CSV table of C-alpha atoms and ligand atoms in Angstrom, one decimal:
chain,number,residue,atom,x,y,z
A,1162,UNK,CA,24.2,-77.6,9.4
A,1163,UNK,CA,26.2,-75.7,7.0
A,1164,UNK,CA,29.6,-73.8,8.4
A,1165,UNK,CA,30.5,-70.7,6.0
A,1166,UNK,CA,33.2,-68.3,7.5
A,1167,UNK,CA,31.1,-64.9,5.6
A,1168,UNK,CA,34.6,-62.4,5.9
A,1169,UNK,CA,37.7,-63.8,5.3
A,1170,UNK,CA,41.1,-63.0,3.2
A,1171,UNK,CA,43.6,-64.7,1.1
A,1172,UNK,CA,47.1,-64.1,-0.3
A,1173,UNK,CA,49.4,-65.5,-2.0
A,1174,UNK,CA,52.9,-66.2,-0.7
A,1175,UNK,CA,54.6,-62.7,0.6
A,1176,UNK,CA,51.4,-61.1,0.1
A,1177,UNK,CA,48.9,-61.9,2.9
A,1178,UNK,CA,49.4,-64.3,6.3
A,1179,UNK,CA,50.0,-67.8,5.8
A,1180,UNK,CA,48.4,-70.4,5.0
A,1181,UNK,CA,48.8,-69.3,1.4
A,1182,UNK,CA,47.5,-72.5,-0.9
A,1183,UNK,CA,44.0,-73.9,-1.7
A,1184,UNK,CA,45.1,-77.0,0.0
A,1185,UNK,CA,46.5,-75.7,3.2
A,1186,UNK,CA,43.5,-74.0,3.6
A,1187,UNK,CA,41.2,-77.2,2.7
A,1188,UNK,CA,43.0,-79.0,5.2
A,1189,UNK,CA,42.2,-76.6,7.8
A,1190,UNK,CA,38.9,-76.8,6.4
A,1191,UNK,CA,38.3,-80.5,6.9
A,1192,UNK,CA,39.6,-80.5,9.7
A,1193,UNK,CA,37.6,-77.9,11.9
A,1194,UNK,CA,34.3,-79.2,9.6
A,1195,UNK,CA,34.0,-76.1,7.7
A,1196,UNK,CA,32.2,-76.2,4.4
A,1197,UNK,CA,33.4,-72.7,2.4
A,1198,UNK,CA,35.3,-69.3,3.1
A,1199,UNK,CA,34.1,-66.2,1.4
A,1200,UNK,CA,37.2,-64.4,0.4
A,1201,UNK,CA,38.4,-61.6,-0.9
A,1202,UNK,CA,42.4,-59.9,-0.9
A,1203,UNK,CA,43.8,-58.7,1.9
A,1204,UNK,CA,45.2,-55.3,2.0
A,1205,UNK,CA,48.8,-56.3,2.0
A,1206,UNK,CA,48.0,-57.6,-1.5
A,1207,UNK,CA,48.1,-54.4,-2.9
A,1208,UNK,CA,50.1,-53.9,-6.1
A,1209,UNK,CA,53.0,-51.2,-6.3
A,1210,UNK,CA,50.6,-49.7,-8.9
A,1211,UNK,CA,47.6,-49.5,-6.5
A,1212,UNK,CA,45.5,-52.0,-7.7
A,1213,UNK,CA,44.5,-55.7,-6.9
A,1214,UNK,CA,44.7,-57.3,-10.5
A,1215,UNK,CA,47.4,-60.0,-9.2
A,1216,UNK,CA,45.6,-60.1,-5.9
A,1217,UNK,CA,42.1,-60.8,-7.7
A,1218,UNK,CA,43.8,-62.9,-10.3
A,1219,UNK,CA,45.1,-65.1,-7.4
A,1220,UNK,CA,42.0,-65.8,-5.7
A,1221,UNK,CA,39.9,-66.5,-9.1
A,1222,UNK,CA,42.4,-69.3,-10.0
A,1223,UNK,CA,41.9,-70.4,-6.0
A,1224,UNK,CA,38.0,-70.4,-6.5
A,1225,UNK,CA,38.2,-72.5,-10.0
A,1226,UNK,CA,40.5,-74.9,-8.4
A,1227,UNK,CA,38.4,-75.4,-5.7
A,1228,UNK,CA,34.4,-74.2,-6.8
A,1229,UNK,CA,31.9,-74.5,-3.6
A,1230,UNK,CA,34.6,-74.0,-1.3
A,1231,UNK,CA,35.7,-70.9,-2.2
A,1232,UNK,CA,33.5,-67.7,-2.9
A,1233,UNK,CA,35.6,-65.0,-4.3
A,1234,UNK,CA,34.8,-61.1,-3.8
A,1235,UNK,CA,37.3,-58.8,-5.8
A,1236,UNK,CA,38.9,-56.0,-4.6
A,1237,UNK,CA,38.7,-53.0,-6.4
A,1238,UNK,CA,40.8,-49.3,-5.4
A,1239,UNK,CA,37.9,-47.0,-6.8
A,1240,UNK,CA,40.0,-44.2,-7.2
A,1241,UNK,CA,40.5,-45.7,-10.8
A,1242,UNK,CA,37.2,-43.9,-11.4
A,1243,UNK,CA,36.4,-45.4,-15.2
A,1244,UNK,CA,39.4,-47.9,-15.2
A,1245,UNK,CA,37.7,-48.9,-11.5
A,1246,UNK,CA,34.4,-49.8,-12.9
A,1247,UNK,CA,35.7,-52.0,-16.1
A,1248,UNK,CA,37.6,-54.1,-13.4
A,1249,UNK,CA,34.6,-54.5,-11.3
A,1250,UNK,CA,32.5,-55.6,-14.3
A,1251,UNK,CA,35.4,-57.2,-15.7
A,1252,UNK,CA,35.3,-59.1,-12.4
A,1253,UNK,CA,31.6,-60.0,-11.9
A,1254,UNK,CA,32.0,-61.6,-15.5
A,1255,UNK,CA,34.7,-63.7,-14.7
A,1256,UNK,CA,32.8,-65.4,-11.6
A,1257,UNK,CA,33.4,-63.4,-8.7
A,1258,UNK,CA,30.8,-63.4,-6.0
A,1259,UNK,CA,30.9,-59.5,-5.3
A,1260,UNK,CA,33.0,-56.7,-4.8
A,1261,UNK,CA,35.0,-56.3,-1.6
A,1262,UNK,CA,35.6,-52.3,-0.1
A,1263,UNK,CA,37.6,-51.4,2.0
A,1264,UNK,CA,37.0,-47.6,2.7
A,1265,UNK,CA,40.1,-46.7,5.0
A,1266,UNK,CA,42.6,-48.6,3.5
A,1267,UNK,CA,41.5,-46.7,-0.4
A,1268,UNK,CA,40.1,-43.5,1.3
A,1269,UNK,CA,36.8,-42.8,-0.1
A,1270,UNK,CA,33.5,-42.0,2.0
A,1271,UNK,CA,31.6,-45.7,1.7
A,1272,UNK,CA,28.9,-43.4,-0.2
A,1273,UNK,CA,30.6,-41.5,-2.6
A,1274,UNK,CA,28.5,-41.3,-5.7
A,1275,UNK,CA,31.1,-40.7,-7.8
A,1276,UNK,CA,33.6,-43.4,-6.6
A,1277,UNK,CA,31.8,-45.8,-5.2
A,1278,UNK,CA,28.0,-45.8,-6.7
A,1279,UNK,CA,29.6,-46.5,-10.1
A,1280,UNK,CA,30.7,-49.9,-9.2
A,1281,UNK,CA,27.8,-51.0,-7.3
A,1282,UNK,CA,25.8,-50.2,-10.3
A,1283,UNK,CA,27.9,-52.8,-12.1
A,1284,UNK,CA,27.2,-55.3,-9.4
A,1285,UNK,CA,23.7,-54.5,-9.7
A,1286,UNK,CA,23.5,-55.3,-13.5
A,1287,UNK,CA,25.4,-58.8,-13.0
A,1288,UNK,CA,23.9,-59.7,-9.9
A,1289,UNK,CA,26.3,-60.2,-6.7
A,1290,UNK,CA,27.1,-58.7,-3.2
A,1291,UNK,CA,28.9,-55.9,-1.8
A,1292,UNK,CA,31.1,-56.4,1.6
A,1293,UNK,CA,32.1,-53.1,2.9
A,1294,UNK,CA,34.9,-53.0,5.9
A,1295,UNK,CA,33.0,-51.5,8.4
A,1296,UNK,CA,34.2,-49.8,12.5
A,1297,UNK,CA,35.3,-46.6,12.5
A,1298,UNK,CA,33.8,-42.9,12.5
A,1299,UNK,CA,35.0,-41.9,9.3
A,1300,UNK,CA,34.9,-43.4,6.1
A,1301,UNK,CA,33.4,-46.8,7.2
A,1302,UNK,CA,31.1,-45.5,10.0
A,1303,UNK,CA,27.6,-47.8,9.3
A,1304,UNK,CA,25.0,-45.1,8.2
A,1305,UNK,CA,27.4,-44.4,4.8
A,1306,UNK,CA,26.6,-48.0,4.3
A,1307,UNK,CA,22.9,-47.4,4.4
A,1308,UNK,CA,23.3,-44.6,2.1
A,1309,UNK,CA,24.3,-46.8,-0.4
A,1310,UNK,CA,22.0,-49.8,0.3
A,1311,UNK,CA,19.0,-47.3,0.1
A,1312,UNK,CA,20.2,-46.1,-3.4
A,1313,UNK,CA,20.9,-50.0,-4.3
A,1314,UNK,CA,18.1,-51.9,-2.8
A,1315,UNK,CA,18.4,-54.7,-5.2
A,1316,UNK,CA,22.2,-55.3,-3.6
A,1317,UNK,CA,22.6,-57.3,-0.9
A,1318,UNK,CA,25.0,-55.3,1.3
A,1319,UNK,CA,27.1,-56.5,4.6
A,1320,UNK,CA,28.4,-54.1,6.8
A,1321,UNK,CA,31.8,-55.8,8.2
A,1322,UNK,CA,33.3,-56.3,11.7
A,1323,UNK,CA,29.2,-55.6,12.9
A,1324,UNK,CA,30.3,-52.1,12.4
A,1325,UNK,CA,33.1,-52.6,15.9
A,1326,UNK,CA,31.6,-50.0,18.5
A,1327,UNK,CA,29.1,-48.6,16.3
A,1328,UNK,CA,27.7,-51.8,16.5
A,1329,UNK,CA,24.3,-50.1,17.4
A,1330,UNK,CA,24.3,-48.0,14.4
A,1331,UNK,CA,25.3,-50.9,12.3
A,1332,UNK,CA,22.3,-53.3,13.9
A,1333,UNK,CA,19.9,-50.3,13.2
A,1334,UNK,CA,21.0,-50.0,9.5
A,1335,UNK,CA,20.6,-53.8,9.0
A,1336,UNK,CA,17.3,-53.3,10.9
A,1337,UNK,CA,15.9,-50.8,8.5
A,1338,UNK,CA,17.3,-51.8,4.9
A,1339,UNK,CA,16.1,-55.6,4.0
A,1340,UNK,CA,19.4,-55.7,1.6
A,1341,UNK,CA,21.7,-55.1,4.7
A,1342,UNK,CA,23.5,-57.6,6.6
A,1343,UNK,CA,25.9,-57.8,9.3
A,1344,UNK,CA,29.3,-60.2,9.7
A,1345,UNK,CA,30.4,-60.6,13.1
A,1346,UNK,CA,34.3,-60.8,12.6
A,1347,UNK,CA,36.1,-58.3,15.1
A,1348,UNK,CA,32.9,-57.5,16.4
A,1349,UNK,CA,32.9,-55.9,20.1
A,1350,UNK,CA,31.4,-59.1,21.8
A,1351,UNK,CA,28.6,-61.7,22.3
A,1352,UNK,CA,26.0,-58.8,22.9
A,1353,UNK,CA,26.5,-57.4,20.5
A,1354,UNK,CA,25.4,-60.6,18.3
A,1355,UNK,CA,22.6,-61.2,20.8
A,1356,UNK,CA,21.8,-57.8,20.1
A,1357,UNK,CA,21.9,-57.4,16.3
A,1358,UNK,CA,19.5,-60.9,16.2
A,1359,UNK,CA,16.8,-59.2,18.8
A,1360,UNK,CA,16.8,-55.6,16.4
A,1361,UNK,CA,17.5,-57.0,13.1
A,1362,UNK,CA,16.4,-60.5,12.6
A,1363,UNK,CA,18.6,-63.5,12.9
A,1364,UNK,CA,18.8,-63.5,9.2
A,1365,UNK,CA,20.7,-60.8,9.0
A,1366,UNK,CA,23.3,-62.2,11.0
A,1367,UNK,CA,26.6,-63.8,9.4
A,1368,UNK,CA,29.5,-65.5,11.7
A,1369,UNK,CA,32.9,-64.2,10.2
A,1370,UNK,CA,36.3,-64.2,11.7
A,1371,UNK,CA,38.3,-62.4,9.1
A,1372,UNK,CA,40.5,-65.5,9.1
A,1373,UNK,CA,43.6,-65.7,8.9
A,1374,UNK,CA,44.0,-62.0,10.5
A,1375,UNK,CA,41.3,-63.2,13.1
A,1376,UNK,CA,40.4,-66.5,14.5
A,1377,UNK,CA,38.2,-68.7,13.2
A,1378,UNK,CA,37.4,-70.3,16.5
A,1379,UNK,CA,37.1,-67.5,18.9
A,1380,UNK,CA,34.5,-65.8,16.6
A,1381,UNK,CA,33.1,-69.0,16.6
A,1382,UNK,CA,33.0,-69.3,20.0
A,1383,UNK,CA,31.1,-66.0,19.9
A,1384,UNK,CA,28.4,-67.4,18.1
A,1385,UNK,CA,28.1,-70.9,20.4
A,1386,UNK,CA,28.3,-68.8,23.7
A,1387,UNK,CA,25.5,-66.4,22.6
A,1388,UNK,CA,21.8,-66.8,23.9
A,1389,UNK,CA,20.3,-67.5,20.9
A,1390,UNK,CA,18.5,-70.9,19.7
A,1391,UNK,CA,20.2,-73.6,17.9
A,1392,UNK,CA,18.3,-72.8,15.0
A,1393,UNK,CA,19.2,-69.5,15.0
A,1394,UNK,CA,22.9,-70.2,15.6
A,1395,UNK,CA,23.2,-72.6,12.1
A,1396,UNK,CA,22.1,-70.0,10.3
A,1397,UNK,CA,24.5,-67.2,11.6
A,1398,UNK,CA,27.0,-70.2,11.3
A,1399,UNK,CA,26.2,-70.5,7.6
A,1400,UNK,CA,22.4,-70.7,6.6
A,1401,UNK,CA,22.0,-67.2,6.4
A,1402,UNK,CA,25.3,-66.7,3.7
A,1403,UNK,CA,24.5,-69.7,1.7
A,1404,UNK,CA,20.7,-68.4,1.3
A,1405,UNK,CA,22.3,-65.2,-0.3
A,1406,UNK,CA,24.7,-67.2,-1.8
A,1407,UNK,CA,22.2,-69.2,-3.9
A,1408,UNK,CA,20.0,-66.2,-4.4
A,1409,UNK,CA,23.0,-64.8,-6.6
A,1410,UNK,CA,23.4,-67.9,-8.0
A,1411,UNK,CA,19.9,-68.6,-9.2
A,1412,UNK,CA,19.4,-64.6,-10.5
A,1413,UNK,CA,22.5,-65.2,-12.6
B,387,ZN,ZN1,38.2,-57.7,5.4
């Protein structure tokens, strides 16, 4: 069974929670049996200039240390308009797995086309994934994701945190666009997981704890206690990432 954490952040010293090394985090790794973290920067990361070029610079040199156990997403502040989409394809060409958004922390509308479409173009051309923070009624709320992964149905697109309480609306999203998946971190509870599988398909489901601001082993736990198969547990463990993992992988 493979064990990928789908939604989770790193920093480096000062500039995201501890543990802040490759190694520290390797250890943890090891130790709990976990094969890779998909990762991105946290928000405290952010530059004085607004943008996450140290922040993304950080986390590529983490991923080429340590290739297979790290998968990168950058973060990108879109308000850079132009300047914003030369990072992100800047980005893409240097090895990172996606593009991280966070819609509250940059205020834009998930969906704006002239902030945010932009980009995912990019990701389109060099292949990748989008993870967009997802749980509250304004900017994040789940059916702006589906705006955009009906406009991008090439782009495999998770809506994070299984959208908090609008879980429903984020399970119905995933449910009707086949590029649209769902992480778990945060996410309201073990129905809602149970819930998401029964509407959307198990393969749509990703376990995330948005480690190290969450915990790896209660969202774990989520997973475990949830009435679901074993089958359909290892891939919400892992299976399900590591398919669209290797998808980008194989397209690049
Ligand atoms: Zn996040």
């Amino acid at each position: 069974m493979v064990y990928i954490d789908a939604h989770t952040h790193f920093g480096m010293k000062g500039r995201g929670m501890p543990p802040n090394t490759p190694e520290e985090r390797i250890a943890y790794m090891d130790r709990i049996g976990m094969d890779a973290m998909v990762t991105s920067p946290p928000y405290a990361s952010i530059s004085p200039d607004r943008t996450y070029d140290e922040a993304n610079a950080f986390i590529l040199n983490v991923q080429r240390k340590y290739p297979g156990r790290f998968y990168a997403l950058a973060r990108i502040n879109p308000h850079f308009r132009r300047r914003a989409v030369e990072k992100a394809e800047k980005a893409l060409r240097n090895g990172f797995w996606g593009i991280k958004f966070h819609p509250r922390n940059e205020a834009f509308p998930a969906n704006s086309r002239e902030l945010v479409f932009p980009i995912v173009e990019k990701v389109k051309e060099y292949g990748g994934l989008i993870l967009f923070h997802s749980g509250e009624a304004d900017f994040s709320h789940p059916t702006l994701i589906g705006d955009v992964a009906e406009n991008f149905p090439e782009v495999p697109i998770i809506i994070g945190h299984l959208g908090k309480i609008y879980y429903m609306d984020a399970i119905l999203i995933a449910k009707w666009f086949d590029n649209v998946y769902v992480d778990t971190s945060f996410c309201v509870g073990v129905h809602a997981i149970e819930k998401a599988v029964e509407y959307a398909g198990v393969e749509k489901v990703l376990y995330a704890s948005d480690y190290p601001q969450g915990s790896v082993e209660l969202d774990t736990m989520k997973v475990k206690l949830a009435d679901l198969s074993r089958r359909d547990k290892a891939l919400i463990l892992g299976g399900n990432v590591k398919r669209i993992l290797d998808e980008i992988e194989k397209e690049r």
